[in-house]
Amino acid sequence: MNEKASKFKSFISQIGIKQTEGLESGAIEEIVIQREQGVWNFHLSFDSVLPFESYLVLDTTIKDTMKNLQGVSQVQVHYQYQNQAIDAKNLEKYYTYFFEDASLVKRTVLVCEERNMKFGVNKIIAYVANEEEKECFYPLYDFILSFFKQAGI
C-alpha cells in the first residue's frame, strides 16, 4: 500500500467510515487548505467510479465531520477516477441525487423530472416532446455536467 492510500485508509477510519465497496482503492492525492477563508479541498482518487451509496457516505461524512472543526467554513471534495465508466444503475442514482439536491427554478426542475429518461453505460438520454421542451432542457445540460464533474464522473 502506498503512502497516499495509507493516508486515505487512516483518514476514513478516523472519521468513522468502515471499508465499503469501492473505497479500498482510495487515495488522498492532496488536501488544499485556505486557512484565512476556512476552505478545505480534499482531492481523492479511486480506481473506478464509486458505487453511489459509497460516494454518498464518504462525501457527507467528510463534509459533516470537517465543518464541525473550528475555523472550517467550507469543505469541498474532488474525485478522480482512473476508469470513469459508470453502469446505468449507478448513473441513474447519481442523477436522481443531484436533482434532489439542486436548487434550480422549480419549473425547470419539474420539466427535467417529468422527462422520460433512459440511462445507459456512460450516457443519459432525455426524451422531449417538442422544440419548446428541448429549449427548456438545454440550459440544464451544463448544470447536469457540473454535478457529475463534482463527483469526478
PDB file of C-alpha atoms in Angstrom:
ATOM      1  CA  MET A   1       0.000   0.000   0.000  1.00  0.00           C
ATOM      2  CA  ASN A   2       1.470   3.358  -0.983  1.00  0.00           C
ATOM      3  CA  GLU A   3       1.554   6.412   1.279  1.00  0.00           C
ATOM      4  CA  LYS A   4      -1.454   8.148  -0.330  1.00  0.00           C
ATOM      5  CA  ALA A   5      -3.586   5.023   0.032  1.00  0.00           C
ATOM      6  CA  SER A   6      -2.417   4.528   3.594  1.00  0.00           C
ATOM      7  CA  LYS A   7      -3.352   8.113   4.489  1.00  0.00           C
ATOM      8  CA  PHE A   8      -6.797   7.645   2.935  1.00  0.00           C
ATOM      9  CA  LYS A   9      -7.414   4.441   4.858  1.00  0.00           C
ATOM     10  CA  SER A  10      -6.335   6.114   8.101  1.00  0.00           C
ATOM     11  CA  PHE A  11      -8.464   9.206   7.392  1.00  0.00           C
ATOM     12  CA  ILE A  12     -11.688   7.308   6.699  1.00  0.00           C
ATOM     13  CA  SER A  13     -11.105   5.233   9.824  1.00  0.00           C
ATOM     14  CA  GLN A  14     -10.656   8.404  11.904  1.00  0.00           C
ATOM     15  CA  ILE A  15     -13.926   9.881  10.674  1.00  0.00           C
ATOM     16  CA  GLY A  16     -15.799   6.650  11.314  1.00  0.00           C
ATOM     17  CA  ILE A  17     -16.268   5.183   7.850  1.00  0.00           C
ATOM     18  CA  LYS A  18     -15.993   1.434   7.569  1.00  0.00           C
ATOM     19  CA  GLN A  19     -14.390  -0.008   4.481  1.00  0.00           C
ATOM     20  CA  THR A  20     -17.183  -0.211   1.900  1.00  0.00           C
ATOM     21  CA  GLU A  21     -17.309  -1.179  -1.750  1.00  0.00           C
ATOM     22  CA  GLY A  22     -15.076   0.968  -3.924  1.00  0.00           C
ATOM     23  CA  LEU A  23     -13.191   2.652  -1.091  1.00  0.00           C
ATOM     24  CA  GLU A  24     -10.436   0.026  -0.980  1.00  0.00           C
ATOM     25  CA  SER A  25      -8.696   1.703  -3.917  1.00  0.00           C
ATOM     26  CA  GLY A  26      -8.936   5.215  -2.405  1.00  0.00           C
ATOM     27  CA  ALA A  27      -6.019   7.596  -2.043  1.00  0.00           C
ATOM     28  CA  ILE A  28      -5.615  11.171  -0.847  1.00  0.00           C
ATOM     29  CA  GLU A  29      -3.884  12.993  -3.703  1.00  0.00           C
ATOM     30  CA  GLU A  30      -3.747  16.269  -1.812  1.00  0.00           C
ATOM     31  CA  ILE A  31      -5.547  18.465   0.675  1.00  0.00           C
ATOM     32  CA  VAL A  32      -5.511  22.181  -0.146  1.00  0.00           C
ATOM     33  CA  ILE A  33      -6.295  24.434   2.810  1.00  0.00           C
ATOM     34  CA  GLN A  34      -7.101  28.123   2.524  1.00  0.00           C
ATOM     35  CA  ARG A  35      -6.844  28.974   6.213  1.00  0.00           C
ATOM     36  CA  GLU A  36      -7.960  32.604   6.017  1.00  0.00           C
ATOM     37  CA  GLN A  37     -11.159  31.662   4.211  1.00  0.00           C
ATOM     38  CA  GLY A  38     -11.621  28.432   6.167  1.00  0.00           C
ATOM     39  CA  VAL A  39     -11.843  26.391   2.961  1.00  0.00           C
ATOM     40  CA  TRP A  40     -10.614  22.797   2.802  1.00  0.00           C
ATOM     41  CA  ASN A  41     -10.346  20.988  -0.558  1.00  0.00           C
ATOM     42  CA  PHE A  42      -9.864  17.228  -0.491  1.00  0.00           C
ATOM     43  CA  HIS A  43      -8.607  15.658  -3.724  1.00  0.00           C
ATOM     44  CA  LEU A  44      -9.284  11.922  -3.696  1.00  0.00           C
ATOM     45  CA  SER A  45      -8.612   9.277  -6.309  1.00  0.00           C
ATOM     46  CA  PHE A  46     -10.051   5.816  -6.928  1.00  0.00           C
ATOM     47  CA  ASP A  47      -9.592   3.065  -9.479  1.00  0.00           C
ATOM     48  CA  SER A  48     -13.202   3.303 -10.673  1.00  0.00           C
ATOM     49  CA  VAL A  49     -16.378   5.279 -10.057  1.00  0.00           C
ATOM     50  CA  LEU A  50     -17.663   4.658  -6.565  1.00  0.00           C
ATOM     51  CA  PRO A  51     -20.968   2.893  -6.105  1.00  0.00           C
ATOM     52  CA  PHE A  52     -23.436   5.684  -5.338  1.00  0.00           C
ATOM     53  CA  GLU A  53     -24.011   4.569  -1.745  1.00  0.00           C
ATOM     54  CA  SER A  54     -20.262   4.607  -1.020  1.00  0.00           C
ATOM     55  CA  TYR A  55     -19.907   8.044  -2.629  1.00  0.00           C
ATOM     56  CA  LEU A  56     -22.760   9.442  -0.547  1.00  0.00           C
ATOM     57  CA  VAL A  57     -21.427   8.083   2.758  1.00  0.00           C
ATOM     58  CA  LEU A  58     -17.902   9.298   2.018  1.00  0.00           C
ATOM     59  CA  ASP A  59     -18.895  12.740   0.752  1.00  0.00           C
ATOM     60  CA  THR A  60     -21.379  13.570   3.512  1.00  0.00           C
ATOM     61  CA  THR A  61     -19.198  12.173   6.310  1.00  0.00           C
ATOM     62  CA  ILE A  62     -16.152  14.168   5.223  1.00  0.00           C
ATOM     63  CA  LYS A  63     -18.155  17.391   4.879  1.00  0.00           C
ATOM     64  CA  ASP A  64     -20.107  16.938   8.117  1.00  0.00           C
ATOM     65  CA  THR A  65     -17.021  15.981  10.137  1.00  0.00           C
ATOM     66  CA  MET A  66     -14.834  18.782   8.833  1.00  0.00           C
ATOM     67  CA  LYS A  67     -17.470  21.505   9.170  1.00  0.00           C
ATOM     68  CA  ASN A  68     -17.632  20.746  12.892  1.00  0.00           C
ATOM     69  CA  LEU A  69     -13.992  21.792  13.290  1.00  0.00           C
ATOM     70  CA  GLN A  70     -13.163  25.299  14.393  1.00  0.00           C
ATOM     71  CA  GLY A  71     -12.108  27.603  11.549  1.00  0.00           C
ATOM     72  CA  VAL A  72     -13.627  25.439   8.797  1.00  0.00           C
ATOM     73  CA  SER A  73     -16.365  27.222   6.862  1.00  0.00           C
ATOM     74  CA  GLN A  74     -16.435  25.252   3.619  1.00  0.00           C
ATOM     75  CA  VAL A  75     -15.412  21.745   2.605  1.00  0.00           C
ATOM     76  CA  GLN A  76     -15.126  20.557  -0.974  1.00  0.00           C
ATOM     77  CA  VAL A  77     -14.329  17.024  -2.031  1.00  0.00           C
ATOM     78  CA  HIS A  78     -12.976  16.427  -5.531  1.00  0.00           C
ATOM     79  CA  TYR A  79     -12.993  12.937  -7.031  1.00  0.00           C
ATOM     80  CA  GLN A  80     -10.741  11.429  -9.711  1.00  0.00           C
ATOM     81  CA  TYR A  81     -11.254   8.019 -11.268  1.00  0.00           C
ATOM     82  CA  GLN A  82      -8.795   6.056 -13.404  1.00  0.00           C
ATOM     83  CA  ASN A  83     -11.716   4.256 -15.051  1.00  0.00           C
ATOM     84  CA  GLN A  84     -14.661   6.629 -15.487  1.00  0.00           C
ATOM     85  CA  ALA A  85     -17.075   4.051 -16.866  1.00  0.00           C
ATOM     86  CA  ILE A  86     -20.310   4.023 -14.892  1.00  0.00           C
ATOM     87  CA  ASP A  87     -23.101   1.493 -15.212  1.00  0.00           C
ATOM     88  CA  ALA A  88     -26.680   2.575 -15.932  1.00  0.00           C
ATOM     89  CA  LYS A  89     -27.952   1.742 -12.426  1.00  0.00           C
ATOM     90  CA  ASN A  90     -25.320   3.888 -10.685  1.00  0.00           C
ATOM     91  CA  LEU A  91     -25.672   6.666 -13.250  1.00  0.00           C
ATOM     92  CA  GLU A  92     -29.388   6.883 -12.520  1.00  0.00           C
ATOM     93  CA  LYS A  93     -28.739   7.001  -8.751  1.00  0.00           C
ATOM     94  CA  TYR A  94     -26.227   9.837  -9.116  1.00  0.00           C
ATOM     95  CA  TYR A  95     -28.560  11.721 -11.463  1.00  0.00           C
ATOM     96  CA  THR A  96     -31.535  11.404  -9.116  1.00  0.00           C
ATOM     97  CA  TYR A  97     -29.454  12.547  -6.150  1.00  0.00           C
ATOM     98  CA  PHE A  98     -28.102  15.601  -7.954  1.00  0.00           C
ATOM     99  CA  PHE A  99     -31.584  16.705  -8.938  1.00  0.00           C
ATOM    100  CA  GLU A 100     -32.917  16.221  -5.422  1.00  0.00           C
ATOM    101  CA  ASP A 101     -30.010  18.320  -4.141  1.00  0.00           C
ATOM    102  CA  ALA A 102     -30.308  21.010  -6.808  1.00  0.00           C
ATOM    103  CA  SER A 103     -31.811  24.391  -6.044  1.00  0.00           C
ATOM    104  CA  LEU A 104     -32.992  25.333  -9.516  1.00  0.00           C
ATOM    105  CA  VAL A 105     -36.087  27.154 -10.599  1.00  0.00           C
ATOM    106  CA  LYS A 106     -38.912  24.726  -9.799  1.00  0.00           C
ATOM    107  CA  ARG A 107     -40.462  24.827 -13.255  1.00  0.00           C
ATOM    108  CA  THR A 108     -37.203  23.845 -14.934  1.00  0.00           C
ATOM    109  CA  VAL A 109     -36.547  21.025 -12.474  1.00  0.00           C
ATOM    110  CA  LEU A 110     -40.088  19.758 -12.935  1.00  0.00           C
ATOM    111  CA  VAL A 111     -39.626  19.683 -16.685  1.00  0.00           C
ATOM    112  CA  CYS A 112     -36.498  17.549 -16.254  1.00  0.00           C
ATOM    113  CA  GLU A 113     -38.022  15.276 -13.637  1.00  0.00           C
ATOM    114  CA  GLU A 114     -41.016  14.622 -15.846  1.00  0.00           C
ATOM    115  CA  ARG A 115     -38.867  13.692 -18.831  1.00  0.00           C
ATOM    116  CA  ASN A 116     -38.695  10.161 -19.935  1.00  0.00           C
ATOM    117  CA  MET A 117     -35.056   9.499 -19.093  1.00  0.00           C
ATOM    118  CA  LYS A 118     -33.082   6.496 -20.228  1.00  0.00           C
ATOM    119  CA  PHE A 119     -29.799   5.621 -18.513  1.00  0.00           C
ATOM    120  CA  GLY A 120     -27.096   3.643 -20.278  1.00  0.00           C
ATOM    121  CA  VAL A 121     -23.436   2.987 -19.700  1.00  0.00           C
ATOM    122  CA  ASN A 122     -21.835   6.459 -19.524  1.00  0.00           C
ATOM    123  CA  LYS A 123     -24.850   8.229 -21.049  1.00  0.00           C
ATOM    124  CA  ILE A 124     -28.227   9.718 -20.277  1.00  0.00           C
ATOM    125  CA  ILE A 125     -30.863  10.158 -22.959  1.00  0.00           C
ATOM    126  CA  ALA A 126     -33.645  12.678 -22.329  1.00  0.00           C
ATOM    127  CA  TYR A 127     -36.763  12.372 -24.466  1.00  0.00           C
ATOM    128  CA  VAL A 128     -38.593  15.635 -25.080  1.00  0.00           C
ATOM    129  CA  ALA A 129     -41.948  16.163 -26.766  1.00  0.00           C
ATOM    130  CA  ASN A 130     -41.239  19.284 -28.785  1.00  0.00           C
ATOM    131  CA  GLU A 131     -38.847  22.151 -29.521  1.00  0.00           C
ATOM    132  CA  GLU A 132     -40.084  24.173 -26.533  1.00  0.00           C
ATOM    133  CA  GLU A 133     -39.185  21.378 -24.107  1.00  0.00           C
ATOM    134  CA  LYS A 134     -35.872  20.896 -25.889  1.00  0.00           C
ATOM    135  CA  GLU A 135     -35.036  24.588 -25.436  1.00  0.00           C
ATOM    136  CA  CYS A 136     -36.043  24.358 -21.777  1.00  0.00           C
ATOM    137  CA  PHE A 137     -33.752  21.382 -21.258  1.00  0.00           C
ATOM    138  CA  TYR A 138     -30.622  22.795 -22.925  1.00  0.00           C
ATOM    139  CA  PRO A 139     -29.675  25.247 -20.138  1.00  0.00           C
ATOM    140  CA  LEU A 140     -29.620  22.341 -17.720  1.00  0.00           C
ATOM    141  CA  TYR A 141     -27.061  20.426 -19.735  1.00  0.00           C
ATOM    142  CA  ASP A 142     -24.100  22.344 -18.263  1.00  0.00           C
ATOM    143  CA  PHE A 143     -25.718  22.227 -14.846  1.00  0.00           C
ATOM    144  CA  ILE A 144     -26.064  18.426 -15.001  1.00  0.00           C
ATOM    145  CA  LEU A 145     -22.483  18.065 -16.258  1.00  0.00           C
ATOM    146  CA  SER A 146     -21.197  20.190 -13.382  1.00  0.00           C
ATOM    147  CA  PHE A 147     -22.755  17.842 -10.844  1.00  0.00           C
ATOM    148  CA  PHE A 148     -21.180  14.807 -12.458  1.00  0.00           C
ATOM    149  CA  LYS A 149     -17.808  16.596 -12.629  1.00  0.00           C
ATOM    150  CA  GLN A 150     -18.164  17.394  -8.930  1.00  0.00           C
ATOM    151  CA  ALA A 151     -18.379  13.667  -8.313  1.00  0.00           C
ATOM    152  CA  GLY A 152     -15.461  13.031 -10.665  1.00  0.00           C
ATOM    153  CA  ILE A 153     -17.586  11.302 -13.268  1.00  0.00           C
TER     154      ILE A 153
END
